[in-house]
Amino acid sequence: MAYFIDVIIPVPLQKLFTYSVTASESEFLKPGMRVAVPFGKSKIYTGIVFKIHNNAPTTYEAKEIQQILDEEPMVNQNQLLLWEWIASYYMCTLGDVMRAALPNPFILENETVVVRNMTKTIDESILKDDEFLVYEALHHQSSLKIHDISNILDKKNVLPVIKRLIEKEAISVEEEVYEKYKPKLVRYVKLHSNFSSEKSLQNLLEDLSRAPKQSDVVLSLFSISAKTKKPVKVAKLAEESGASSAIIKSLIDKGVLEEYYIQTDRVQYSGEETEDSKKLNTYQKTALAEIKSSFQDQNVTLLHGVTSSGKTEVYVKLIEEVIAQGKQVLYLLPEIALTAQLITRLQNYFGEKVAVFHSKYSSNERVEVWNNVLNNSPKAQIVLGARSSIFLPFNDLGLIIVDEEHEQSFKQFDPAPRYHARDTAVVLANLCLAKVLLGSATPSLESYFNAKQKKYGFVELKHRYNDVLMPDIELVDIKDKLKRKRMKGHFSDRLIEEMTDALKEEHQIILFQNRRGFSPIVECNTCGHSPQCPNCDVSLTYHQYRNQLRCHYCGYNMAMLQDCMACGSQDLDAKGFGTEQIEEEVKILFPNHNVGRMDLDTTRGKYGYEKIITALEQQEIDILVGTQMLTKGLDFRNVKLVGIMNADNMLNFPDFRAHERSFQLMLQVAGRAGRTEERGKVLIQTYNPHHNILQQVSTNNYIDMFNEQMNDRYNFKYPPVYKQIKIILKHKDYNKTETAAIWFAKSLRQVFGDFVLGPESPPIARIRNQFHKNILVKIPKQQSLSKTKEAIIKINNSFQSIKDFRSVRVILNVDNF
Ligand code: ADP
Ligand code: ZN
Ligand code: ZN
């Protein structure tokens, strides 16, 4: 009898490849193990065994595998089932899924580049001869390719050696290296504890009466702490008392003052004792009980809890119960919300049981988490992760929490698999017999709809923790303000008033502007021309900081123009406005305060985002200007005022979800205001104060928003009422793209009739020199989704067989919203 295995290879080919194995190999192998296999003329890939059988392939002769790489499966059966579901639901290949699922060092292949692991010195005696040769070679050369290693060892079959070297931490796979984050230490002072009694204090003040400068410092310290009730920074004390740092230093030396530092590096768990989780209030208790009882007969439950209602504490209680049964927990968050803030909060409760899995972590860190999850190690009983953590090899998963479930970034847009992590989590939980809790203050329409249809359980948390009032939301009509000349730049008199008050009380302010850059578009006042990107159909954006025009799609940039490219006029004007311009204006309006900016430009790098958040937490920033990054569930103590600079550009965005998204964004930003004792204030500037969404935002009326939006979705046949699949065609030649798209759409119409829209050029019709055409297929609920996909695949196959169209790229995006 002959023995074969089907292998998943990380390339986007529709079929699995069959290799031949010996009887004993077939006996040893299990699905989910890695094997090194030859592919094409000279390539070697790491593949995953999918199936073991006795059927020879009919159209080609099966090659032999090179080597078995694992003793035990590294992907378990449930994961393989999940991969299959993703490939079929999101219309991609198992190879695509494999590439997204496994950390890079697991997928050794020809292109892999290895380097010496500089973070470890290893005992060379643990290396076998062949391992030593490679390790030694890396002392002379900074990196090696698989092919070089083949030459060094004079054999083809080198993946096992590399794999062992990685396991021994002698080498690692090359990748982008991120900077390690060390938050700045901030220096604070307080009165030395020797003077905590009334008596000793009096003596001290008497002593100091002969040194008026020093006593001024001590008195200033009192008045600042009384006013702010917060730790006092040395810098602040120097400023208020007018004393030099030498005087403060002499007081510290004398032992009158005591200096201390607050360190906020909270990514690494310091190993201190864990604290007990907080006691829930009655609303939280009720919610927890309701969630548990809904899990009796529902696998998925939606928790709709207003901002700052204490959802996280409810999750924590639920997690405690699940891990007490020895089960694993996955806590999913949008990438950007995975901040030190939440990590520390969970580590404080669960200590070392919390592992973090995040695309900005090095692949070695990710490999470690993977192995801990696979081995059911207590070190990764709770995984806090971004969307790709649904691929971890859980073998006893009890609960998945999807926090901020409405977040668009749970969906991967490029490359395939174009999966939605929330929806995939529901499937994963079904496979593992685990429960899913979706949480949000502003649920997506589809989840709320599912809850209303009783497909999901539903629990509400309507009160903010501590009964802090919801922020007071005021709409400011900027059309009227402009008419009455009450605007300074982009700031209405109301906003300036509120900002002045908040700053006077030493509160912090967040200003939200949904665009980065200075003023997106430069326009000629004489002829109306605005400079365009040569590669994409968009206007270039003006960045004041670098005095450049930049394309946000391809990165093209040029120096800012002196005169119009079309007519030579020097009368160029900046239209629209972005975060950078708001930042500039704030600095002019409030020159004595620190202004920070948070957008894609200021948060690159592993900890770019954390740095700004830490600065805000440590109160080094008084006013933070930012884009939607600001909305991600952050918990700031001292932010009292939130200003939304212009609501209209969100509302007018050409997308069927623009209104839903605007509602979510605005309520989420508003939720950053007044999270502790004092009620927060939110000002929304708009040309359209009567817009229904703005009315719904200002009254925090989710239900009205839901009903009205659902009405539109019924009328215009959009999700969640209809399903949809978007087909994108790309090519560098416009005519070819168009002909191909017309052919594709026509074929689709023969099957689906009027449910096919397009082909249409998207608002930005050319990106990186590729023209785009979109076709949308709408799928009514009663129509079979799998039959629909089969038909689309058939059409796509015929399309690919037309010679003229072969160079056109086709992208299928299921649930493309
Ligand atoms: P949400 O996730 O709903 O926006 P959080 O869980 O961040 O709300 O809670 C808001 C604030 O209230 C946090 O600072 C949190 O520490 C505090 N909090 C919530 N529940 C409790 C509790 N039961 N006891 C003490 N503090 C709580
Ligand atoms: Zn001009
Ligand atoms: Zn461009």
mmCIF file of N, CA, C and O in Angstrom, residues 103 105-106 117 119 169 172-173 175-181 267-268 355-373 380 392 606-607:
data_model
loop_
_atom_site.group_PDB
_atom_site.id
_atom_site.type_symbol
_atom_site.label_atom_id
_atom_site.label_comp_id
_atom_site.label_asym_id
_atom_site.label_seq_id
_atom_site.Cartn_x
_atom_site.Cartn_y
_atom_site.Cartn_z
ATOM 1 N N PRO A 103 3.157 32.488 13.373
ATOM 2 C CA PRO A 103 4.250 33.459 13.464
ATOM 3 C C PRO A 103 5.356 33.066 12.478
ATOM 4 O O PRO A 103 5.586 31.881 12.260
ATOM 5 N N PRO A 105 8.643 32.654 12.321
ATOM 6 C CA PRO A 105 9.695 31.655 12.499
ATOM 7 C C PRO A 105 9.197 30.217 12.326
ATOM 8 O O PRO A 105 10.000 29.316 12.161
ATOM 9 N N PHE A 106 7.881 30.032 12.360
ATOM 10 C CA PHE A 106 7.355 28.687 12.145
ATOM 11 C C PHE A 106 7.316 28.319 10.669
ATOM 12 O O PHE A 106 7.118 27.182 10.309
ATOM 13 N N ASN A 117 21.006 35.489 17.385
ATOM 14 C CA ASN A 117 20.197 36.089 18.433
ATOM 15 C C ASN A 117 21.100 36.882 19.377
ATOM 16 O O ASN A 117 21.780 36.331 20.216
ATOM 17 N N THR A 119 20.389 38.896 21.695
ATOM 18 C CA THR A 119 19.947 39.147 23.058
ATOM 19 C C THR A 119 20.406 38.041 24.022
ATOM 20 O O THR A 119 20.201 38.123 25.208
ATOM 21 N N GLU A 169 17.478 29.121 20.920
ATOM 22 C CA GLU A 169 17.603 30.583 21.013
ATOM 23 C C GLU A 169 18.967 31.086 20.570
ATOM 24 O O GLU A 169 19.462 32.112 21.046
ATOM 25 N N SER A 172 17.648 33.761 15.287
ATOM 26 C CA SER A 172 16.246 34.076 15.114
ATOM 27 C C SER A 172 16.011 34.504 13.674
ATOM 28 O O SER A 172 16.949 34.708 12.910
ATOM 29 N N VAL A 173 14.729 34.612 13.338
ATOM 30 C CA VAL A 173 14.379 34.977 11.977
ATOM 31 C C VAL A 173 14.402 36.492 11.873
ATOM 32 O O VAL A 173 13.895 37.188 12.743
ATOM 33 N N GLU A 175 13.658 40.234 11.090
ATOM 34 C CA GLU A 175 12.412 40.985 10.941
ATOM 35 C C GLU A 175 12.680 42.422 11.314
ATOM 36 O O GLU A 175 13.764 42.768 11.777
ATOM 37 N N GLU A 176 11.686 43.210 11.103
ATOM 38 C CA GLU A 176 11.798 44.607 11.470
ATOM 39 C C GLU A 176 11.990 44.687 12.983
ATOM 40 O O GLU A 176 11.305 44.025 13.739
ATOM 41 N N VAL A 177 12.930 45.471 13.404
ATOM 42 C CA VAL A 177 13.177 45.549 14.841
ATOM 43 C C VAL A 177 12.515 46.810 15.381
ATOM 44 O O VAL A 177 12.720 47.895 14.861
ATOM 45 N N TYR A 178 11.717 46.625 16.375
ATOM 46 C CA TYR A 178 11.066 47.782 16.966
ATOM 47 C C TYR A 178 11.847 48.274 18.166
ATOM 48 O O TYR A 178 12.474 47.508 18.874
ATOM 49 N N GLU A 179 11.756 49.521 18.349
ATOM 50 C CA GLU A 179 12.438 50.136 19.472
ATOM 51 C C GLU A 179 11.781 49.694 20.771
ATOM 52 O O GLU A 179 10.563 49.557 20.859
ATOM 53 N N LYS A 180 12.573 49.419 21.772
ATOM 54 C CA LYS A 180 12.001 49.061 23.070
ATOM 55 C C LYS A 180 11.594 50.339 23.799
ATOM 56 O O LYS A 180 12.277 51.346 23.729
ATOM 57 N N TYR A 181 10.527 50.254 24.469
ATOM 58 C CA TYR A 181 9.962 51.449 25.073
ATOM 59 C C TYR A 181 10.368 51.620 26.525
ATOM 60 O O TYR A 181 10.169 50.748 27.347
ATOM 61 N N VAL A 267 4.303 47.484 30.532
ATOM 62 C CA VAL A 267 4.134 46.387 29.592
ATOM 63 C C VAL A 267 4.690 45.106 30.187
ATOM 64 O O VAL A 267 4.082 44.054 30.137
ATOM 65 N N GLN A 268 5.867 45.239 30.789
ATOM 66 C CA GLN A 268 6.443 44.080 31.442
ATOM 67 C C GLN A 268 5.818 43.942 32.829
ATOM 68 O O GLN A 268 5.773 44.897 33.592
ATOM 69 N N ALA A 355 -0.917 36.670 28.945
ATOM 70 C CA ALA A 355 0.052 36.804 27.856
ATOM 71 C C ALA A 355 -0.515 37.792 26.842
ATOM 72 O O ALA A 355 -1.732 37.890 26.687
ATOM 73 N N VAL A 356 0.378 38.512 26.185
ATOM 74 C CA VAL A 356 -0.083 39.503 25.213
ATOM 75 C C VAL A 356 0.385 39.095 23.821
ATOM 76 O O VAL A 356 1.530 38.695 23.642
ATOM 77 N N PHE A 357 -0.500 39.174 22.858
ATOM 78 C CA PHE A 357 -0.195 38.743 21.495
ATOM 79 C C PHE A 357 -0.609 39.851 20.545
ATOM 80 O O PHE A 357 -1.779 40.200 20.452
ATOM 81 N N HIS A 358 0.373 40.379 19.810
ATOM 82 C CA HIS A 358 0.182 41.692 19.232
ATOM 83 C C HIS A 358 1.093 41.796 18.034
ATOM 84 O O HIS A 358 2.231 41.326 18.086
ATOM 85 N N SER A 359 0.671 42.408 16.956
ATOM 86 C CA SER A 359 1.518 42.401 15.754
ATOM 87 C C SER A 359 2.794 43.204 15.933
ATOM 88 O O SER A 359 3.751 43.032 15.204
ATOM 89 N N LYS A 360 2.807 44.105 16.894
ATOM 90 C CA LYS A 360 4.016 44.896 17.071
ATOM 91 C C LYS A 360 5.016 44.239 18.017
ATOM 92 O O LYS A 360 6.079 44.767 18.266
ATOM 93 N N TYR A 361 4.651 43.088 18.536
ATOM 94 C CA TYR A 361 5.619 42.346 19.327
ATOM 95 C C TYR A 361 6.525 41.571 18.383
ATOM 96 O O TYR A 361 6.132 41.214 17.292
ATOM 97 N N SER A 362 7.738 41.297 18.813
ATOM 98 C CA SER A 362 8.661 40.599 17.934
ATOM 99 C C SER A 362 8.147 39.189 17.712
ATOM 100 O O SER A 362 7.378 38.653 18.507
ATOM 101 N N SER A 363 8.598 38.567 16.633
ATOM 102 C CA SER A 363 8.061 37.247 16.347
ATOM 103 C C SER A 363 8.543 36.238 17.390
ATOM 104 O O SER A 363 7.870 35.256 17.643
ATOM 105 N N ASN A 364 9.677 36.490 18.007
ATOM 106 C CA ASN A 364 10.090 35.583 19.084
ATOM 107 C C ASN A 364 9.128 35.635 20.257
ATOM 108 O O ASN A 364 8.780 34.610 20.842
ATOM 109 N N GLU A 365 8.711 36.843 20.580
ATOM 110 C CA GLU A 365 7.733 36.966 21.660
ATOM 111 C C GLU A 365 6.451 36.229 21.290
ATOM 112 O O GLU A 365 5.810 35.599 22.115
ATOM 113 N N ARG A 366 6.097 36.339 19.988
ATOM 114 C CA ARG A 366 4.868 35.674 19.576
ATOM 115 C C ARG A 366 5.004 34.152 19.595
ATOM 116 O O ARG A 366 4.081 33.431 19.960
ATOM 117 N N VAL A 367 6.177 33.663 19.208
ATOM 118 C CA VAL A 367 6.421 32.224 19.244
ATOM 119 C C VAL A 367 6.274 31.709 20.680
ATOM 120 O O VAL A 367 5.684 30.665 20.941
ATOM 121 N N GLU A 368 6.783 32.492 21.612
ATOM 122 C CA GLU A 368 6.719 32.085 23.009
ATOM 123 C C GLU A 368 5.265 31.946 23.465
ATOM 124 O O GLU A 368 4.887 30.954 24.087
ATOM 125 N N VAL A 369 4.454 32.956 23.127
ATOM 126 C CA VAL A 369 3.047 32.877 23.516
ATOM 127 C C VAL A 369 2.392 31.667 22.846
ATOM 128 O O VAL A 369 1.646 30.913 23.471
ATOM 129 N N TRP A 370 2.697 31.475 21.566
ATOM 130 C CA TRP A 370 2.119 30.344 20.833
ATOM 131 C C TRP A 370 2.395 29.037 21.568
ATOM 132 O O TRP A 370 1.496 28.244 21.831
ATOM 133 N N ASN A 371 3.663 28.843 21.915
ATOM 134 C CA ASN A 371 4.028 27.589 22.569
ATOM 135 C C ASN A 371 3.372 27.449 23.934
ATOM 136 O O ASN A 371 2.937 26.367 24.314
ATOM 137 N N ASN A 372 3.289 28.545 24.652
ATOM 138 C CA ASN A 372 2.627 28.487 25.958
ATOM 139 C C ASN A 372 1.153 28.129 25.832
ATOM 140 O O ASN A 372 0.617 27.373 26.636
ATOM 141 N N VAL A 373 0.505 28.683 24.802
ATOM 142 C CA VAL A 373 -0.904 28.352 24.605
ATOM 143 C C VAL A 373 -1.037 26.883 24.210
ATOM 144 O O VAL A 373 -1.862 26.145 24.739
ATOM 145 N N ALA A 380 -0.017 31.374 29.941
ATOM 146 C CA ALA A 380 -0.811 31.994 28.883
ATOM 147 C C ALA A 380 -2.254 31.550 29.019
ATOM 148 O O ALA A 380 -2.933 31.270 28.058
ATOM 149 N N LEU A 392 -4.363 31.302 17.671
ATOM 150 C CA LEU A 392 -3.533 30.579 18.635
ATOM 151 C C LEU A 392 -4.117 29.183 18.899
ATOM 152 O O LEU A 392 -5.330 29.001 18.886
ATOM 153 N N LYS A 606 6.777 50.866 17.727
ATOM 154 C CA LYS A 606 6.097 49.951 18.638
ATOM 155 C C LYS A 606 5.336 50.692 19.733
ATOM 156 O O LYS A 606 4.250 50.329 20.096
ATOM 157 N N TYR A 607 5.953 51.718 20.286
ATOM 158 C CA TYR A 607 5.321 52.348 21.437
ATOM 159 C C TYR A 607 4.948 53.797 21.195
ATOM 160 O O TYR A 607 4.708 54.545 22.137
#
